[in-house]
């Protein structure tokens, strides 16, 4: 906290507002008492408002920094695995060897879903978007685990976390299997987290499926790089829904619904759609010129980032991983992927992109990796939701662990003033 005061002159009065300092990032002005003076602040999208205090994730977009509990994302992605990052986000510290083993064993004990839940899928059309199914099925978990309603019980919250971390890959894979008419694959607890997901996605009962370790490693990195991203739209939705005291599974379902939007979780799917629109490597230069023309509706997807005004730190890891996957699968000459590689080359060399810091972001590379692995674009956001669940839960858990208030945003009303119903 700072001893500074901000001075606000309004309506012929001067008010002093407290100024607070975090460990990193801009100072914030406390405007909570303005409402007692008869004023609200106006901030569409809440882009200039700190709605909470958090110790989980810090982003410095100007310098391309992303920290989870103080650890740089690059170090976590290159040295930890996803379950270690889950433990870190949830508990605040990296696990010891004993804690790590116990955490993995506990997660493995929760990978299966209640058999009755498998019947829920039959209520959906086969061509339903997998995100529509995921929203419904994750929300339905609240009907099976009533014990998680006691939000003051630390143990019950921890059990809810274990259930979500463990069951999300199972549910995600079931969404895919249902859409293609294949039988569901039960999880295998002898496999690692990412390995198990790929097994449930691509395995079939009639033959043995061996998970490629290069692909499993790539999938694990995708999970890590999407695990949390501070107070974005879906995380803020989780906090707002959670502030009502709602069941945590319903709260996570709300986060999934927010993530579904193309402006948020659908970015890597938009990258693949763009590559398909370009169509051929010979069209790349012409499409780049179109993208530079502000009067042309064509836009390059997967370049630059709303938060990062420098290179997205996650993209560096994804770029190396993408090349490893393409080499492993012998897909260097895949037509769509060659388009992507040519676009990448132009973006890293063309002064237009360099001056505007329009570097390829994490969505650009993750879309390429997922396509190479064989995951359809309709599943991209589902995998994002699977990855982000631990971030959502950690923020919800942090909120309900302290003193919190129900969210109640204000408005600038611009409708009719009071008027009377017309008499006959």
XYZ file of C-alpha atoms in Angstrom, residues 18-399:
382
model
C -6.029 6.250 -1.722
C -3.356 4.876 -4.067
C -2.201 1.258 -3.711
C 0.954 -0.385 -5.040
C 1.319 -4.058 -5.896
C 4.595 -5.967 -5.985
C 4.706 -5.324 -9.751
C 2.611 -3.409 -12.260
C 0.921 0.010 -12.220
C -0.386 1.590 -9.023
C -4.159 1.601 -8.617
C -6.488 4.347 -7.375
C -9.130 3.196 -4.891
C -12.457 4.575 -6.129
C -14.711 2.474 -3.880
C -15.915 5.460 -1.842
C -17.002 7.437 -4.891
C -20.406 5.733 -4.815
C -21.123 7.264 -1.404
C -20.471 10.662 -2.967
C -22.916 9.934 -5.779
C -20.496 9.052 -8.599
C -19.459 5.941 -10.513
C -16.449 5.510 -12.770
C -17.041 4.701 -16.452
C -14.782 1.992 -17.911
C -16.328 -0.116 -20.727
C -14.705 -3.549 -20.790
C -13.083 -2.841 -17.394
C -9.769 -2.367 -19.215
C -8.629 0.310 -16.746
C -10.111 -1.200 -13.600
C -8.529 -3.612 -11.117
C -11.534 -5.588 -9.894
C -9.555 -7.838 -7.549
C -6.230 -8.421 -5.839
C -4.388 -11.584 -6.883
C -1.092 -13.367 -6.248
C -1.388 -15.896 -9.071
C -0.310 -14.466 -12.439
C 1.420 -11.277 -13.557
C 1.653 -9.960 -17.111
C 3.844 -7.096 -18.331
C 2.659 -6.775 -21.904
C 5.071 -4.006 -22.850
C 8.072 -6.195 -22.084
C 6.643 -9.590 -23.022
C 6.622 -10.990 -19.475
C 4.274 -13.663 -18.097
C 4.849 -14.972 -14.577
C 2.977 -17.708 -12.708
C 3.539 -17.301 -8.954
C 6.734 -15.436 -9.924
C 8.113 -18.078 -12.307
C 8.596 -17.055 -15.985
C 6.356 -19.032 -18.331
C 9.337 -20.018 -20.496
C 11.065 -21.692 -17.544
C 7.922 -23.557 -16.552
C 7.209 -24.731 -20.095
C 10.768 -25.971 -20.614
C 11.359 -27.543 -17.194
C 8.035 -28.483 -15.580
C 5.074 -30.507 -16.774
C 1.413 -29.522 -16.687
C 0.548 -31.177 -13.370
C 3.455 -29.392 -11.663
C 2.105 -26.104 -13.021
C -1.368 -27.060 -11.776
C 0.024 -27.610 -8.295
C 1.930 -24.312 -8.468
C -1.107 -22.275 -9.523
C -3.326 -23.935 -6.934
C -0.966 -23.935 -3.931
C 1.439 -21.075 -4.644
C 4.658 -23.117 -4.599
C 6.196 -25.853 -6.727
C 5.646 -29.304 -5.216
C 8.353 -31.247 -3.447
C 9.066 -34.710 -4.837
C 6.729 -36.236 -2.244
C 3.973 -33.670 -2.873
C 4.338 -34.126 -6.610
C 3.906 -37.891 -6.375
C 0.934 -37.615 -4.022
C -0.744 -34.986 -6.231
C -0.379 -37.140 -9.363
C -1.709 -40.176 -7.561
C -4.707 -38.196 -6.309
C -5.483 -36.795 -9.766
C -5.270 -40.304 -11.237
C -7.861 -41.484 -8.744
C -10.388 -39.022 -10.190
C -9.942 -39.453 -13.963
C -13.113 -41.467 -14.537
C -16.524 -39.803 -14.646
C -19.725 -41.193 -13.149
C -21.065 -43.790 -15.592
C -24.461 -42.107 -15.609
C -22.853 -38.993 -17.120
C -21.976 -40.910 -20.286
C -25.706 -41.017 -21.041
C -25.843 -37.209 -21.111
C -24.004 -37.192 -24.416
C -26.874 -38.978 -26.139
C -29.000 -35.887 -25.604
C -26.814 -33.877 -27.980
C -26.858 -33.959 -31.755
C -23.809 -35.647 -33.250
C -22.939 -32.441 -35.111
C -23.174 -30.261 -31.970
C -20.137 -28.077 -31.364
C -17.905 -29.790 -28.772
C -17.909 -26.606 -26.678
C -21.700 -26.764 -26.417
C -21.391 -30.285 -25.070
C -18.581 -29.351 -22.689
C -20.522 -26.438 -21.177
C -23.437 -28.770 -20.431
C -21.464 -31.732 -19.130
C -19.117 -29.721 -16.876
C -22.083 -27.819 -15.446
C -23.778 -31.175 -14.804
C -20.897 -32.211 -12.528
C -22.505 -29.965 -9.915
C -25.432 -32.404 -9.816
C -23.107 -35.276 -8.868
C -20.888 -33.618 -6.270
C -23.088 -31.769 -3.803
C -20.387 -31.809 -1.134
C -18.494 -29.030 -2.929
C -21.225 -26.549 -2.015
C -19.540 -25.758 1.319
C -17.202 -23.099 0.007
C -15.688 -22.471 3.436
C -14.261 -25.994 3.625
C -10.677 -25.959 2.338
C -10.621 -29.737 1.897
C -13.793 -29.798 -0.178
C -12.435 -27.056 -2.446
C -9.238 -29.044 -2.912
C -11.189 -32.200 -3.792
C -13.183 -30.180 -6.346
C -9.895 -29.022 -7.886
C -8.624 -32.597 -8.147
C -11.868 -33.712 -9.773
C -11.801 -30.951 -12.371
C -8.115 -31.364 -13.256
C -8.597 -35.127 -13.619
C -11.939 -35.225 -15.408
C -11.518 -32.428 -17.951
C -9.334 -34.500 -20.342
C -11.839 -37.366 -20.070
C -14.790 -35.078 -20.828
C -12.923 -33.301 -23.641
C -12.016 -36.595 -25.329
C -15.594 -37.827 -24.937
C -16.856 -34.688 -26.702
C -14.647 -35.584 -29.659
C -15.461 -39.291 -29.700
C -19.192 -38.549 -29.593
C -18.916 -36.174 -32.562
C -17.315 -38.862 -34.772
C -19.436 -41.775 -33.554
C -16.641 -43.750 -31.909
C -16.914 -45.427 -28.494
C -15.571 -43.597 -25.468
C -12.147 -44.660 -24.233
C -11.693 -45.061 -20.502
C -8.680 -43.217 -19.045
C -5.502 -45.141 -18.318
C -3.867 -44.153 -15.087
C -0.532 -45.663 -16.095
C -0.100 -42.870 -18.653
C 0.975 -39.272 -18.107
C -1.567 -36.476 -18.243
C -1.015 -35.448 -21.877
C -0.414 -39.052 -22.958
C -3.709 -40.106 -21.446
C -5.564 -37.331 -23.257
C -4.124 -38.342 -26.635
C -4.923 -41.989 -25.885
C -8.556 -41.166 -25.124
C -8.748 -38.964 -28.239
C -7.268 -41.338 -30.792
C -7.326 -44.811 -29.261
C -9.980 -47.381 -30.216
C -10.983 -50.611 -28.427
C -10.130 -52.878 -31.357
C -6.383 -52.223 -31.478
C -3.495 -50.995 -29.388
C -2.677 -47.295 -29.545
C 0.820 -46.138 -28.671
C 1.217 -42.456 -27.857
C 4.044 -40.700 -29.682
C 6.221 -39.123 -26.937
C 7.041 -36.077 -29.112
C 3.335 -35.357 -29.565
C 2.626 -35.943 -25.874
C 5.382 -33.480 -24.954
C 3.960 -30.924 -27.381
C 0.463 -31.369 -25.982
C 1.784 -30.938 -22.438
C 3.404 -27.641 -23.449
C 0.131 -26.451 -24.979
C -1.588 -27.242 -21.680
C 1.062 -25.301 -19.729
C 1.040 -22.268 -22.019
C -2.741 -21.941 -21.754
C -3.043 -22.699 -18.029
C -3.651 -19.111 -16.913
C -3.480 -15.596 -18.301
C -4.446 -13.263 -15.486
C -7.787 -11.345 -15.451
C -9.066 -12.011 -18.968
C -12.714 -12.282 -20.037
C -13.271 -15.913 -18.993
C -11.347 -15.626 -15.705
C -13.280 -12.487 -14.824
C -16.476 -14.378 -15.662
C -15.447 -17.153 -13.278
C -14.777 -14.640 -10.511
C -18.064 -12.832 -11.115
C -20.102 -16.048 -11.197
C -18.210 -17.374 -8.183
C -18.901 -14.218 -6.190
C -22.544 -15.325 -5.907
C -21.523 -18.462 -4.007
C -22.385 -20.732 -6.941
C -21.204 -24.344 -7.141
C -17.614 -24.437 -8.482
C -18.513 -26.781 -11.347
C -21.202 -24.366 -12.497
C -18.702 -21.531 -12.131
C -16.171 -23.323 -14.377
C -18.961 -23.991 -16.897
C -19.529 -20.225 -16.993
C -15.830 -19.761 -17.777
C -16.078 -22.293 -20.602
C -19.049 -20.403 -22.054
C -17.077 -17.131 -22.000
C -14.041 -18.789 -23.563
C -16.154 -20.121 -26.428
C -16.360 -16.682 -28.070
C -14.176 -16.227 -31.176
C -12.677 -13.040 -29.706
C -11.272 -15.073 -26.806
C -10.730 -18.822 -27.086
C -11.355 -19.232 -30.793
C -8.220 -17.445 -31.952
C -6.223 -20.534 -32.966
C -9.256 -21.865 -34.845
C -9.371 -18.525 -36.701
C -5.719 -19.053 -37.693
C -6.561 -22.328 -39.447
C -9.551 -20.726 -41.154
C -7.259 -17.961 -42.408
C -4.732 -20.468 -43.762
C -7.540 -22.234 -45.613
C -8.689 -18.903 -47.041
C -5.194 -18.150 -48.354
C -5.333 -21.565 -49.986
C -1.884 -21.858 -51.536
C 1.671 -20.780 -50.746
C 1.739 -18.743 -53.957
C -0.998 -16.493 -52.532
C 0.822 -15.569 -49.348
C 2.536 -12.369 -50.538
C -0.667 -11.057 -52.102
C -2.626 -11.745 -48.926
C 0.038 -10.031 -46.823
C -0.319 -6.921 -48.979
C -4.091 -7.117 -48.556
C -3.631 -7.302 -44.792
C -1.547 -4.109 -44.891
C -4.383 -2.292 -46.679
C -6.700 -0.895 -43.987
C -9.520 -0.679 -46.536
C -9.302 -4.390 -47.337
C -11.423 -6.635 -45.069
C -8.832 -9.448 -45.110
C -6.979 -9.809 -41.817
C -4.041 -11.963 -40.774
C -4.971 -13.958 -37.675
C -2.454 -15.041 -35.047
C -0.197 -11.992 -35.287
C 0.265 -9.484 -32.486
C -1.618 -9.615 -29.193
C -3.940 -7.275 -27.332
C -1.872 -7.599 -24.161
C 1.670 -8.124 -25.438
C 3.212 -5.123 -27.178
C 6.354 -7.156 -27.562
C 6.832 -10.801 -28.550
C 4.364 -13.111 -26.794
C 6.656 -15.064 -24.400
C 4.549 -18.199 -24.920
C 5.060 -18.013 -28.679
C 8.804 -18.629 -28.411
C 8.157 -21.989 -26.759
C 5.354 -22.870 -29.173
C 7.473 -21.994 -32.205
C 10.202 -24.473 -31.280
C 7.603 -27.095 -30.396
C 5.806 -26.608 -33.709
C 8.983 -27.302 -35.664
C 9.691 -30.409 -33.552
C 6.207 -31.773 -34.239
C 6.332 -31.069 -37.976
C 9.714 -32.766 -38.230
C 8.566 -35.770 -36.191
C 5.487 -36.268 -38.374
C 7.236 -35.503 -41.667
C 4.810 -32.681 -42.393
C 7.262 -29.992 -43.418
C 5.723 -30.055 -46.914
C 2.057 -30.103 -45.897
C 0.466 -27.357 -48.088
C -1.361 -25.610 -45.244
C 1.621 -25.769 -42.952
C 3.907 -24.422 -45.666
C 1.591 -21.415 -45.911
C 1.953 -20.943 -42.159
C 5.736 -21.203 -42.305
C 5.904 -18.656 -45.120
C 3.705 -16.254 -43.151
C 5.919 -16.742 -40.124
C 9.014 -15.934 -42.168
C 7.467 -12.756 -43.570
C 6.263 -11.572 -40.152
C 9.754 -11.987 -38.666
C 11.509 -10.214 -41.562
C 9.088 -7.628 -42.996
C 9.599 -4.113 -41.583
C 5.842 -3.498 -41.595
C 5.341 -6.293 -39.052
C 8.517 -5.567 -37.088
C 7.723 -1.857 -36.625
C 4.208 -2.676 -35.411
C 5.420 -5.622 -33.297
C 3.050 -7.959 -35.136
C 4.912 -11.115 -34.238
C 3.296 -14.559 -34.499
C 1.569 -15.255 -31.178
C 0.839 -18.442 -29.231
C -2.434 -19.015 -31.104
C -0.623 -19.037 -34.452
C 1.734 -21.832 -33.431
C -0.672 -23.836 -31.288
C -3.148 -24.019 -34.171
C -0.419 -25.437 -36.412
C 0.576 -28.037 -33.792
C -2.976 -29.166 -33.110
C -3.696 -29.556 -36.817
C -0.499 -31.541 -37.307
C -1.438 -33.883 -34.442
C -4.771 -34.516 -36.140
C -7.099 -32.589 -33.839
C -10.000 -30.943 -35.714
C -10.458 -27.178 -35.435
C -13.772 -27.622 -33.600
C -11.784 -29.145 -30.710
C -9.218 -26.342 -30.420
C -11.243 -24.281 -27.939
C -12.136 -27.420 -25.970
C -8.423 -28.063 -25.431
C -7.999 -24.418 -24.430
C -10.787 -24.877 -21.848
C -9.189 -28.086 -20.571
C -5.884 -26.257 -20.096
C -7.389 -23.121 -18.548
C -9.519 -24.945 -15.970
C -6.720 -24.904 -13.404
C -6.260 -21.154 -13.851
C -9.987 -20.516 -13.467
C -10.202 -22.714 -10.398
C -7.135 -21.136 -8.803
C -8.619 -17.657 -9.191
C -11.984 -18.821 -7.847
C -10.257 -20.548 -4.923
C -8.189 -17.453 -4.163
C -11.342 -15.321 -4.169
